[in-house]
Amino acid sequence: MAIFCLKTGVAKQLQKQNEMNSSLLRRVSVPILAAIFTFLFYRQQIAINLVLIEILFLGVLHILGELDLKNKLMQALLIGTTISAIAVVFNNSNFAKTVNMVSYVLLIGLVTAPELRSFFNIFRQGVFSLFGGIWLYFDQLGQSKKERTTGRFLRILSLLGLPILIVIGFVGLYAVASPYFNQFLDSIFTVINRLFGKFLKHINLGMLLLYFLGFFIAAFNFFRVKKEAIVIDDQRYPDDLHRKKQKNGNVKMLSLKKENQVSILLFGMLNIVIFVVIALDVYWVWINFSKNNYHLKQFVHGGTYLLILSILLSVGLVLYTFSANLNFYKNNRLLKNMVYVWLVQNAVLAVAVGIRNYRYIQYFGIAHKRIGLIAFLFLTIVGLWIVFTKVKSTKTFSFMERRFLFVVYIVFVGLSLLNWDSFIASYNIRHYETVVLDLPYLQTLNNKALPALDMSQNEQKILDAQLKLVEDDTKLKLQMKYFKAHYLRKKARFLKKYPQKSGLSWNWADYRAYHQLLPNNPE
């Protein structure tokens, strides 16, 4: 008995010591990693430094034992975060950076509450931790006996932070609105500058603000706040739909019978209408399409948006029809079959929208929105399949949401891997004989697209080909002239600034573009 008590006491002491060490590592990691964050990102663009800081954050989380690598969803988020970080290094697109940041918030949200299943709730938890971490850090710091005074001061300072920011915002508004108040502020700042000017000139405000940002992000990683309401909300809704029993069963059965009959009539008529729409689209757009038959932009833009809206309304109609006990009505087989046909026809309609988009690309080239539309149509077809599964297997809306958002995440991570600006520029310039070049749009593409936008060797050929495709010759010639001048300025600026960047801002896309643009480049 004495030996057992001794072992228990030693185990508790070791557990307490481990908790103390873990708490100490958390508190020490925040200011240290904030300093490293400042070093990595001060006057740098987001590139390979993003990978380095995420490795450090995740490394500390692994040491703390908070990365549950057996959790399949966490594995998926770790892989997605890693892939999107690599995409930032290779493509350095704003889209890849956004996907990586969202993926990291999702990852920390799941680390905070590993029992969560819904991407929506995981993101909610991540955002909650994002803004709650800094408060928890100062709260725990203030509870330490050795650091009670400092912690209390920092807690008070953190509580005052938001009111101070609000006051500063209103002061700025009043200064703009009232010239007298603005003069009053100028006189105050003049006095402050005389008193503290020599001291303030040695403070780097940009670096200080960046350190605060790093501190905020580090606290988000290691001092997470779990919101139980989100966990309860996530676990409240199962995958399988259950029948709700009604007190007056006979009346309810009659109601279900009528609802089933009305729904059969509704989906029967809708299937006929959508079949006619698809048949006409196949004949005129798929088989006998001619640019001369349509005002192409209006045909694609207006028609496409309306067809997308019709597909979304169709999904909503199916979900509404099978939202309650009609799922369990024994004579609903005919209705389900009609809904399956309806969903399949909507998938074909999504393909028809894709064909319209393809026709538009044939004449006006590729753009970000057209790529986005392709991704959206793919997700629409996936969504229709998930709705089909929901109706067939009697699943809940939560089942749909979890599956669909997971697919959305995978698609977005996949899209982040490609250098879209370079692809768009390369495709459109390469097809200059058949594609009307949107020169003002091409000017907005980033530096990575500069090599593909170089028209110097085929400038006259491109101009001659474009003159055959457009109606306004004068406008085209002016656009070509302006495009060339803008391109040369942009190229010169990029070639001048790129060598000045440090290794922390290195990324493959800019590196490749720079060496392709050099005068003695062998390519």
PDB file of C-alpha atoms in Angstrom, residues 252-504:
ATOM      1  CA  LYS A 252     -49.727  13.464 -40.768  1.00  0.00           C
ATOM      2  CA  MET A 253     -49.779  10.443 -43.086  1.00  0.00           C
ATOM      3  CA  LEU A 254     -52.453  12.073 -45.235  1.00  0.00           C
ATOM      4  CA  SER A 255     -50.382  15.251 -45.305  1.00  0.00           C
ATOM      5  CA  LEU A 256     -47.294  13.305 -46.405  1.00  0.00           C
ATOM      6  CA  LYS A 257     -49.325  11.589 -49.125  1.00  0.00           C
ATOM      7  CA  LYS A 258     -50.478  14.939 -50.525  1.00  0.00           C
ATOM      8  CA  GLU A 259     -46.983  16.396 -50.210  1.00  0.00           C
ATOM      9  CA  ASN A 260     -45.578  13.407 -52.081  1.00  0.00           C
ATOM     10  CA  GLN A 261     -48.149  13.781 -54.876  1.00  0.00           C
ATOM     11  CA  VAL A 262     -47.565  17.515 -55.246  1.00  0.00           C
ATOM     12  CA  SER A 263     -43.780  16.979 -55.286  1.00  0.00           C
ATOM     13  CA  ILE A 264     -44.105  14.300 -57.990  1.00  0.00           C
ATOM     14  CA  LEU A 265     -46.137  16.701 -60.125  1.00  0.00           C
ATOM     15  CA  LEU A 266     -43.656  19.530 -59.507  1.00  0.00           C
ATOM     16  CA  PHE A 267     -40.503  17.568 -60.332  1.00  0.00           C
ATOM     17  CA  GLY A 268     -42.219  15.933 -63.295  1.00  0.00           C
ATOM     18  CA  MET A 269     -42.925  19.307 -64.893  1.00  0.00           C
ATOM     19  CA  LEU A 270     -39.486  20.670 -63.956  1.00  0.00           C
ATOM     20  CA  ASN A 271     -37.775  17.664 -65.564  1.00  0.00           C
ATOM     21  CA  ILE A 272     -39.628  18.334 -68.813  1.00  0.00           C
ATOM     22  CA  VAL A 273     -38.685  22.030 -68.791  1.00  0.00           C
ATOM     23  CA  ILE A 274     -35.004  21.456 -68.025  1.00  0.00           C
ATOM     24  CA  PHE A 275     -34.847  18.722 -70.687  1.00  0.00           C
ATOM     25  CA  VAL A 276     -36.047  21.215 -73.302  1.00  0.00           C
ATOM     26  CA  VAL A 277     -33.490  23.810 -72.102  1.00  0.00           C
ATOM     27  CA  ILE A 278     -30.647  21.287 -72.313  1.00  0.00           C
ATOM     28  CA  ALA A 279     -31.767  19.990 -75.718  1.00  0.00           C
ATOM     29  CA  LEU A 280     -31.793  23.512 -77.174  1.00  0.00           C
ATOM     30  CA  ASP A 281     -28.410  24.278 -75.609  1.00  0.00           C
ATOM     31  CA  VAL A 282     -26.916  21.096 -77.045  1.00  0.00           C
ATOM     32  CA  TYR A 283     -28.239  21.903 -80.517  1.00  0.00           C
ATOM     33  CA  TRP A 284     -27.301  25.592 -80.658  1.00  0.00           C
ATOM     34  CA  VAL A 285     -24.242  25.829 -78.389  1.00  0.00           C
ATOM     35  CA  TRP A 286     -22.630  22.391 -78.515  1.00  0.00           C
ATOM     36  CA  ILE A 287     -23.252  21.415 -82.145  1.00  0.00           C
ATOM     37  CA  ASN A 288     -24.196  24.444 -84.259  1.00  0.00           C
ATOM     38  CA  PHE A 289     -22.499  27.267 -82.409  1.00  0.00           C
ATOM     39  CA  SER A 290     -21.497  30.347 -84.396  1.00  0.00           C
ATOM     40  CA  LYS A 291     -20.129  33.549 -82.947  1.00  0.00           C
ATOM     41  CA  ASN A 292     -22.199  35.531 -85.445  1.00  0.00           C
ATOM     42  CA  ASN A 293     -25.444  34.135 -84.015  1.00  0.00           C
ATOM     43  CA  TYR A 294     -24.991  35.825 -80.634  1.00  0.00           C
ATOM     44  CA  HIS A 295     -23.749  38.888 -78.871  1.00  0.00           C
ATOM     45  CA  LEU A 296     -21.174  36.632 -77.255  1.00  0.00           C
ATOM     46  CA  LYS A 297     -20.455  38.562 -74.048  1.00  0.00           C
ATOM     47  CA  GLN A 298     -24.143  39.007 -73.242  1.00  0.00           C
ATOM     48  CA  PHE A 299     -24.821  35.386 -74.199  1.00  0.00           C
ATOM     49  CA  VAL A 300     -22.154  34.039 -71.864  1.00  0.00           C
ATOM     50  CA  HIS A 301     -22.362  36.483 -68.954  1.00  0.00           C
ATOM     51  CA  GLY A 302     -26.115  36.946 -68.674  1.00  0.00           C
ATOM     52  CA  GLY A 303     -27.106  33.413 -69.633  1.00  0.00           C
ATOM     53  CA  THR A 304     -24.417  31.776 -67.521  1.00  0.00           C
ATOM     54  CA  TYR A 305     -25.306  33.614 -64.326  1.00  0.00           C
ATOM     55  CA  LEU A 306     -28.994  32.796 -64.732  1.00  0.00           C
ATOM     56  CA  LEU A 307     -28.274  29.117 -65.350  1.00  0.00           C
ATOM     57  CA  ILE A 308     -26.028  28.983 -62.270  1.00  0.00           C
ATOM     58  CA  LEU A 309     -28.817  30.589 -60.246  1.00  0.00           C
ATOM     59  CA  SER A 310     -31.267  27.991 -61.559  1.00  0.00           C
ATOM     60  CA  ILE A 311     -28.946  25.158 -60.469  1.00  0.00           C
ATOM     61  CA  LEU A 312     -28.584  26.609 -56.965  1.00  0.00           C
ATOM     62  CA  LEU A 313     -32.361  27.043 -56.700  1.00  0.00           C
ATOM     63  CA  SER A 314     -32.772  23.436 -57.851  1.00  0.00           C
ATOM     64  CA  VAL A 315     -30.528  22.198 -55.047  1.00  0.00           C
ATOM     65  CA  GLY A 316     -32.455  24.302 -52.540  1.00  0.00           C
ATOM     66  CA  LEU A 317     -35.749  22.875 -53.794  1.00  0.00           C
ATOM     67  CA  VAL A 318     -34.536  19.285 -53.365  1.00  0.00           C
ATOM     68  CA  LEU A 319     -33.213  19.994 -49.870  1.00  0.00           C
ATOM     69  CA  TYR A 320     -36.509  21.594 -48.873  1.00  0.00           C
ATOM     70  CA  THR A 321     -38.521  18.671 -50.252  1.00  0.00           C
ATOM     71  CA  PHE A 322     -36.455  16.109 -48.344  1.00  0.00           C
ATOM     72  CA  SER A 323     -35.903  18.090 -45.162  1.00  0.00           C
ATOM     73  CA  ALA A 324     -38.423  16.245 -42.985  1.00  0.00           C
ATOM     74  CA  ASN A 325     -40.520  13.063 -42.786  1.00  0.00           C
ATOM     75  CA  LEU A 326     -41.056  12.764 -46.541  1.00  0.00           C
ATOM     76  CA  ASN A 327     -37.689  10.963 -46.455  1.00  0.00           C
ATOM     77  CA  PHE A 328     -39.408   8.110 -44.567  1.00  0.00           C
ATOM     78  CA  TYR A 329     -42.675   7.963 -46.488  1.00  0.00           C
ATOM     79  CA  LYS A 330     -42.884   4.389 -47.807  1.00  0.00           C
ATOM     80  CA  ASN A 331     -44.373   5.369 -51.191  1.00  0.00           C
ATOM     81  CA  ASN A 332     -41.751   7.974 -52.098  1.00  0.00           C
ATOM     82  CA  ARG A 333     -39.792   5.803 -54.555  1.00  0.00           C
ATOM     83  CA  LEU A 334     -41.248   7.491 -57.656  1.00  0.00           C
ATOM     84  CA  LEU A 335     -40.527  10.925 -56.193  1.00  0.00           C
ATOM     85  CA  LYS A 336     -36.940   9.957 -55.388  1.00  0.00           C
ATOM     86  CA  ASN A 337     -36.400   8.647 -58.912  1.00  0.00           C
ATOM     87  CA  MET A 338     -37.730  11.887 -60.379  1.00  0.00           C
ATOM     88  CA  VAL A 339     -35.419  13.868 -58.089  1.00  0.00           C
ATOM     89  CA  TYR A 340     -32.460  11.721 -59.218  1.00  0.00           C
ATOM     90  CA  VAL A 341     -33.303  12.537 -62.843  1.00  0.00           C
ATOM     91  CA  TRP A 342     -33.642  16.216 -61.886  1.00  0.00           C
ATOM     92  CA  LEU A 343     -30.191  16.217 -60.237  1.00  0.00           C
ATOM     93  CA  VAL A 344     -28.583  14.449 -63.211  1.00  0.00           C
ATOM     94  CA  GLN A 345     -30.122  16.966 -65.614  1.00  0.00           C
ATOM     95  CA  ASN A 346     -28.829  19.816 -63.452  1.00  0.00           C
ATOM     96  CA  ALA A 347     -25.358  18.258 -63.671  1.00  0.00           C
ATOM     97  CA  VAL A 348     -25.725  18.232 -67.467  1.00  0.00           C
ATOM     98  CA  LEU A 349     -26.843  21.864 -67.262  1.00  0.00           C
ATOM     99  CA  ALA A 350     -23.651  22.645 -65.320  1.00  0.00           C
ATOM    100  CA  VAL A 351     -21.684  21.033 -68.151  1.00  0.00           C
ATOM    101  CA  ALA A 352     -23.666  23.202 -70.586  1.00  0.00           C
ATOM    102  CA  VAL A 353     -22.571  26.292 -68.660  1.00  0.00           C
ATOM    103  CA  GLY A 354     -19.014  24.985 -68.932  1.00  0.00           C
ATOM    104  CA  ILE A 355     -19.413  24.696 -72.710  1.00  0.00           C
ATOM    105  CA  ARG A 356     -20.553  28.330 -72.853  1.00  0.00           C
ATOM    106  CA  ASN A 357     -17.488  29.303 -70.857  1.00  0.00           C
ATOM    107  CA  TYR A 358     -15.319  27.292 -73.256  1.00  0.00           C
ATOM    108  CA  ARG A 359     -16.844  29.100 -76.250  1.00  0.00           C
ATOM    109  CA  TYR A 360     -16.095  32.416 -74.594  1.00  0.00           C
ATOM    110  CA  ILE A 361     -12.485  31.387 -73.903  1.00  0.00           C
ATOM    111  CA  GLN A 362     -12.106  30.463 -77.580  1.00  0.00           C
ATOM    112  CA  TYR A 363     -12.730  34.085 -78.602  1.00  0.00           C
ATOM    113  CA  PHE A 364     -11.672  36.155 -75.591  1.00  0.00           C
ATOM    114  CA  GLY A 365      -9.025  34.029 -73.891  1.00  0.00           C
ATOM    115  CA  ILE A 366      -8.565  32.908 -70.306  1.00  0.00           C
ATOM    116  CA  ALA A 367      -9.017  35.153 -67.273  1.00  0.00           C
ATOM    117  CA  HIS A 368      -9.167  34.621 -63.530  1.00  0.00           C
ATOM    118  CA  LYS A 369     -12.974  34.732 -63.462  1.00  0.00           C
ATOM    119  CA  ARG A 370     -13.240  32.115 -66.213  1.00  0.00           C
ATOM    120  CA  ILE A 371     -10.921  29.807 -64.274  1.00  0.00           C
ATOM    121  CA  GLY A 372     -12.989  30.495 -61.170  1.00  0.00           C
ATOM    122  CA  LEU A 373     -16.145  29.580 -63.079  1.00  0.00           C
ATOM    123  CA  ILE A 374     -14.644  26.224 -64.099  1.00  0.00           C
ATOM    124  CA  ALA A 375     -13.777  25.492 -60.457  1.00  0.00           C
ATOM    125  CA  PHE A 376     -17.256  26.593 -59.385  1.00  0.00           C
ATOM    126  CA  LEU A 377     -18.933  24.303 -61.930  1.00  0.00           C
ATOM    127  CA  PHE A 378     -16.818  21.367 -60.766  1.00  0.00           C
ATOM    128  CA  LEU A 379     -17.851  22.055 -57.171  1.00  0.00           C
ATOM    129  CA  THR A 380     -21.465  22.372 -58.332  1.00  0.00           C
ATOM    130  CA  ILE A 381     -21.375  18.887 -59.854  1.00  0.00           C
ATOM    131  CA  VAL A 382     -19.770  17.532 -56.668  1.00  0.00           C
ATOM    132  CA  GLY A 383     -22.468  19.286 -54.653  1.00  0.00           C
ATOM    133  CA  LEU A 384     -25.188  17.695 -56.795  1.00  0.00           C
ATOM    134  CA  TRP A 385     -23.633  14.280 -56.173  1.00  0.00           C
ATOM    135  CA  ILE A 386     -23.616  14.924 -52.415  1.00  0.00           C
ATOM    136  CA  VAL A 387     -27.287  15.983 -52.584  1.00  0.00           C
ATOM    137  CA  PHE A 388     -27.981  12.733 -54.471  1.00  0.00           C
ATOM    138  CA  THR A 389     -26.270  10.795 -51.655  1.00  0.00           C
ATOM    139  CA  LYS A 390     -28.215  12.748 -49.038  1.00  0.00           C
ATOM    140  CA  VAL A 391     -31.576  11.847 -50.632  1.00  0.00           C
ATOM    141  CA  LYS A 392     -30.637   8.227 -51.375  1.00  0.00           C
ATOM    142  CA  SER A 393     -29.143   7.425 -47.953  1.00  0.00           C
ATOM    143  CA  THR A 394     -31.372   9.717 -45.834  1.00  0.00           C
ATOM    144  CA  LYS A 395     -28.580  11.960 -44.581  1.00  0.00           C
ATOM    145  CA  THR A 396     -28.718  15.320 -42.818  1.00  0.00           C
ATOM    146  CA  PHE A 397     -27.702  18.750 -44.041  1.00  0.00           C
ATOM    147  CA  SER A 398     -24.705  18.541 -41.666  1.00  0.00           C
ATOM    148  CA  PHE A 399     -23.509  15.460 -43.558  1.00  0.00           C
ATOM    149  CA  MET A 400     -23.653  17.457 -46.790  1.00  0.00           C
ATOM    150  CA  GLU A 401     -21.913  20.487 -45.326  1.00  0.00           C
ATOM    151  CA  ARG A 402     -19.006  18.461 -43.925  1.00  0.00           C
ATOM    152  CA  ARG A 403     -18.405  16.561 -47.177  1.00  0.00           C
ATOM    153  CA  PHE A 404     -18.837  19.542 -49.446  1.00  0.00           C
ATOM    154  CA  LEU A 405     -16.587  21.943 -47.505  1.00  0.00           C
ATOM    155  CA  PHE A 406     -13.889  19.267 -47.358  1.00  0.00           C
ATOM    156  CA  VAL A 407     -14.006  19.010 -51.171  1.00  0.00           C
ATOM    157  CA  VAL A 408     -13.924  22.825 -51.430  1.00  0.00           C
ATOM    158  CA  TYR A 409     -10.792  22.825 -49.258  1.00  0.00           C
ATOM    159  CA  ILE A 410      -9.088  20.204 -51.443  1.00  0.00           C
ATOM    160  CA  VAL A 411      -9.968  22.109 -54.634  1.00  0.00           C
ATOM    161  CA  PHE A 412      -8.673  25.410 -53.267  1.00  0.00           C
ATOM    162  CA  VAL A 413      -5.404  23.833 -52.124  1.00  0.00           C
ATOM    163  CA  GLY A 414      -5.047  22.250 -55.565  1.00  0.00           C
ATOM    164  CA  LEU A 415      -5.710  25.563 -57.332  1.00  0.00           C
ATOM    165  CA  SER A 416      -3.019  27.246 -55.224  1.00  0.00           C
ATOM    166  CA  LEU A 417      -0.379  25.014 -56.821  1.00  0.00           C
ATOM    167  CA  LEU A 418      -0.620  26.618 -60.262  1.00  0.00           C
ATOM    168  CA  ASN A 419       0.938  29.877 -61.446  1.00  0.00           C
ATOM    169  CA  TRP A 420      -2.263  31.236 -62.945  1.00  0.00           C
ATOM    170  CA  ASP A 421      -0.974  34.658 -64.019  1.00  0.00           C
ATOM    171  CA  SER A 422       1.779  33.109 -66.126  1.00  0.00           C
ATOM    172  CA  PHE A 423      -0.624  30.524 -67.531  1.00  0.00           C
ATOM    173  CA  ILE A 424      -3.187  33.190 -68.497  1.00  0.00           C
ATOM    174  CA  ALA A 425      -0.565  35.384 -70.166  1.00  0.00           C
ATOM    175  CA  SER A 426       1.064  32.474 -71.979  1.00  0.00           C
ATOM    176  CA  TYR A 427      -2.226  31.037 -73.277  1.00  0.00           C
ATOM    177  CA  ASN A 428      -3.658  34.335 -74.493  1.00  0.00           C
ATOM    178  CA  ILE A 429      -0.467  35.560 -76.209  1.00  0.00           C
ATOM    179  CA  ARG A 430       0.124  32.153 -77.780  1.00  0.00           C
ATOM    180  CA  HIS A 431      -3.382  32.218 -79.311  1.00  0.00           C
ATOM    181  CA  TYR A 432      -3.208  35.818 -80.557  1.00  0.00           C
ATOM    182  CA  GLU A 433      -4.470  34.785 -84.014  1.00  0.00           C
ATOM    183  CA  THR A 434      -7.850  33.601 -82.674  1.00  0.00           C
ATOM    184  CA  VAL A 435      -8.214  35.296 -79.263  1.00  0.00           C
ATOM    185  CA  VAL A 436      -9.094  38.972 -78.825  1.00  0.00           C
ATOM    186  CA  LEU A 437      -6.423  40.168 -76.382  1.00  0.00           C
ATOM    187  CA  ASP A 438      -7.769  42.157 -73.437  1.00  0.00           C
ATOM    188  CA  LEU A 439      -4.650  44.319 -73.137  1.00  0.00           C
ATOM    189  CA  PRO A 440      -5.802  46.437 -70.145  1.00  0.00           C
ATOM    190  CA  TYR A 441      -6.495  43.196 -68.255  1.00  0.00           C
ATOM    191  CA  LEU A 442      -3.150  41.642 -69.216  1.00  0.00           C
ATOM    192  CA  GLN A 443      -1.415  44.725 -67.785  1.00  0.00           C
ATOM    193  CA  THR A 444      -2.798  43.860 -64.338  1.00  0.00           C
ATOM    194  CA  LEU A 445      -1.039  40.474 -64.208  1.00  0.00           C
ATOM    195  CA  ASN A 446       1.861  40.297 -61.766  1.00  0.00           C
ATOM    196  CA  ASN A 447       5.602  40.231 -62.449  1.00  0.00           C
ATOM    197  CA  LYS A 448       5.682  36.452 -62.848  1.00  0.00           C
ATOM    198  CA  ALA A 449       3.798  36.879 -66.139  1.00  0.00           C
ATOM    199  CA  LEU A 450       6.294  39.357 -67.635  1.00  0.00           C
ATOM    200  CA  PRO A 451       8.242  36.778 -69.700  1.00  0.00           C
ATOM    201  CA  ALA A 452       5.017  35.444 -71.236  1.00  0.00           C
ATOM    202  CA  LEU A 453       3.785  38.978 -72.016  1.00  0.00           C
ATOM    203  CA  ASP A 454       6.870  39.849 -74.053  1.00  0.00           C
ATOM    204  CA  MET A 455       5.599  40.645 -77.571  1.00  0.00           C
ATOM    205  CA  SER A 456       8.777  42.274 -78.878  1.00  0.00           C
ATOM    206  CA  GLN A 457       9.633  39.516 -81.363  1.00  0.00           C
ATOM    207  CA  ASN A 458       6.116  39.231 -82.864  1.00  0.00           C
ATOM    208  CA  GLU A 459       4.720  42.704 -82.226  1.00  0.00           C
ATOM    209  CA  GLN A 460       3.692  43.452 -85.817  1.00  0.00           C
ATOM    210  CA  LYS A 461       2.261  39.959 -86.382  1.00  0.00           C
ATOM    211  CA  ILE A 462       0.187  40.242 -83.214  1.00  0.00           C
ATOM    212  CA  LEU A 463      -1.081  43.691 -84.206  1.00  0.00           C
ATOM    213  CA  ASP A 464      -2.042  42.526 -87.717  1.00  0.00           C
ATOM    214  CA  ALA A 465      -3.850  39.463 -86.337  1.00  0.00           C
ATOM    215  CA  GLN A 466      -5.716  41.513 -83.739  1.00  0.00           C
ATOM    216  CA  LEU A 467      -6.829  44.073 -86.337  1.00  0.00           C
ATOM    217  CA  LYS A 468      -8.713  41.271 -88.092  1.00  0.00           C
ATOM    218  CA  LEU A 469     -10.550  40.342 -84.876  1.00  0.00           C
ATOM    219  CA  VAL A 470     -11.697  43.745 -83.604  1.00  0.00           C
ATOM    220  CA  GLU A 471     -13.906  46.478 -85.021  1.00  0.00           C
ATOM    221  CA  ASP A 472     -12.210  49.584 -83.600  1.00  0.00           C
ATOM    222  CA  ASP A 473      -8.717  49.772 -85.187  1.00  0.00           C
ATOM    223  CA  THR A 474      -7.798  53.111 -83.592  1.00  0.00           C
ATOM    224  CA  LYS A 475      -8.623  51.930 -80.081  1.00  0.00           C
ATOM    225  CA  LEU A 476      -6.575  48.762 -80.552  1.00  0.00           C
ATOM    226  CA  LYS A 477      -3.507  50.666 -81.801  1.00  0.00           C
ATOM    227  CA  LEU A 478      -3.674  53.023 -78.807  1.00  0.00           C
ATOM    228  CA  GLN A 479      -4.024  50.068 -76.439  1.00  0.00           C
ATOM    229  CA  MET A 480      -1.025  48.327 -78.021  1.00  0.00           C
ATOM    230  CA  LYS A 481       1.060  51.476 -77.710  1.00  0.00           C
ATOM    231  CA  TYR A 482       0.098  51.984 -74.075  1.00  0.00           C
ATOM    232  CA  PHE A 483       0.596  48.283 -73.306  1.00  0.00           C
ATOM    233  CA  LYS A 484       4.134  48.330 -74.721  1.00  0.00           C
ATOM    234  CA  ALA A 485       5.112  51.416 -72.700  1.00  0.00           C
ATOM    235  CA  HIS A 486       3.565  49.998 -69.532  1.00  0.00           C
ATOM    236  CA  TYR A 487       5.268  46.627 -70.075  1.00  0.00           C
ATOM    237  CA  LEU A 488       8.722  48.176 -70.538  1.00  0.00           C
ATOM    238  CA  ARG A 489       8.346  50.283 -67.370  1.00  0.00           C
ATOM    239  CA  LYS A 490       7.128  47.314 -65.366  1.00  0.00           C
ATOM    240  CA  LYS A 491       9.924  45.096 -66.674  1.00  0.00           C
ATOM    241  CA  ALA A 492      12.627  47.686 -65.912  1.00  0.00           C
ATOM    242  CA  ARG A 493      11.263  48.224 -62.405  1.00  0.00           C
ATOM    243  CA  PHE A 494      11.212  44.476 -61.718  1.00  0.00           C
ATOM    244  CA  LEU A 495      14.756  43.924 -63.043  1.00  0.00           C
ATOM    245  CA  LYS A 496      15.976  46.774 -60.847  1.00  0.00           C
ATOM    246  CA  LYS A 497      14.241  45.755 -57.628  1.00  0.00           C
ATOM    247  CA  TYR A 498      14.599  41.971 -57.710  1.00  0.00           C
ATOM    248  CA  PRO A 499      18.384  41.832 -56.983  1.00  0.00           C
ATOM    249  CA  GLN A 500      17.786  44.030 -53.920  1.00  0.00           C
ATOM    250  CA  LYS A 501      15.609  41.389 -52.240  1.00  0.00           C
ATOM    251  CA  SER A 502      17.075  39.156 -49.556  1.00  0.00           C
ATOM    252  CA  GLY A 503      16.917  35.376 -49.469  1.00  0.00           C
ATOM    253  CA  LEU A 504      13.951  35.511 -47.073  1.00  0.00           C
TER     254      LEU A 504
END
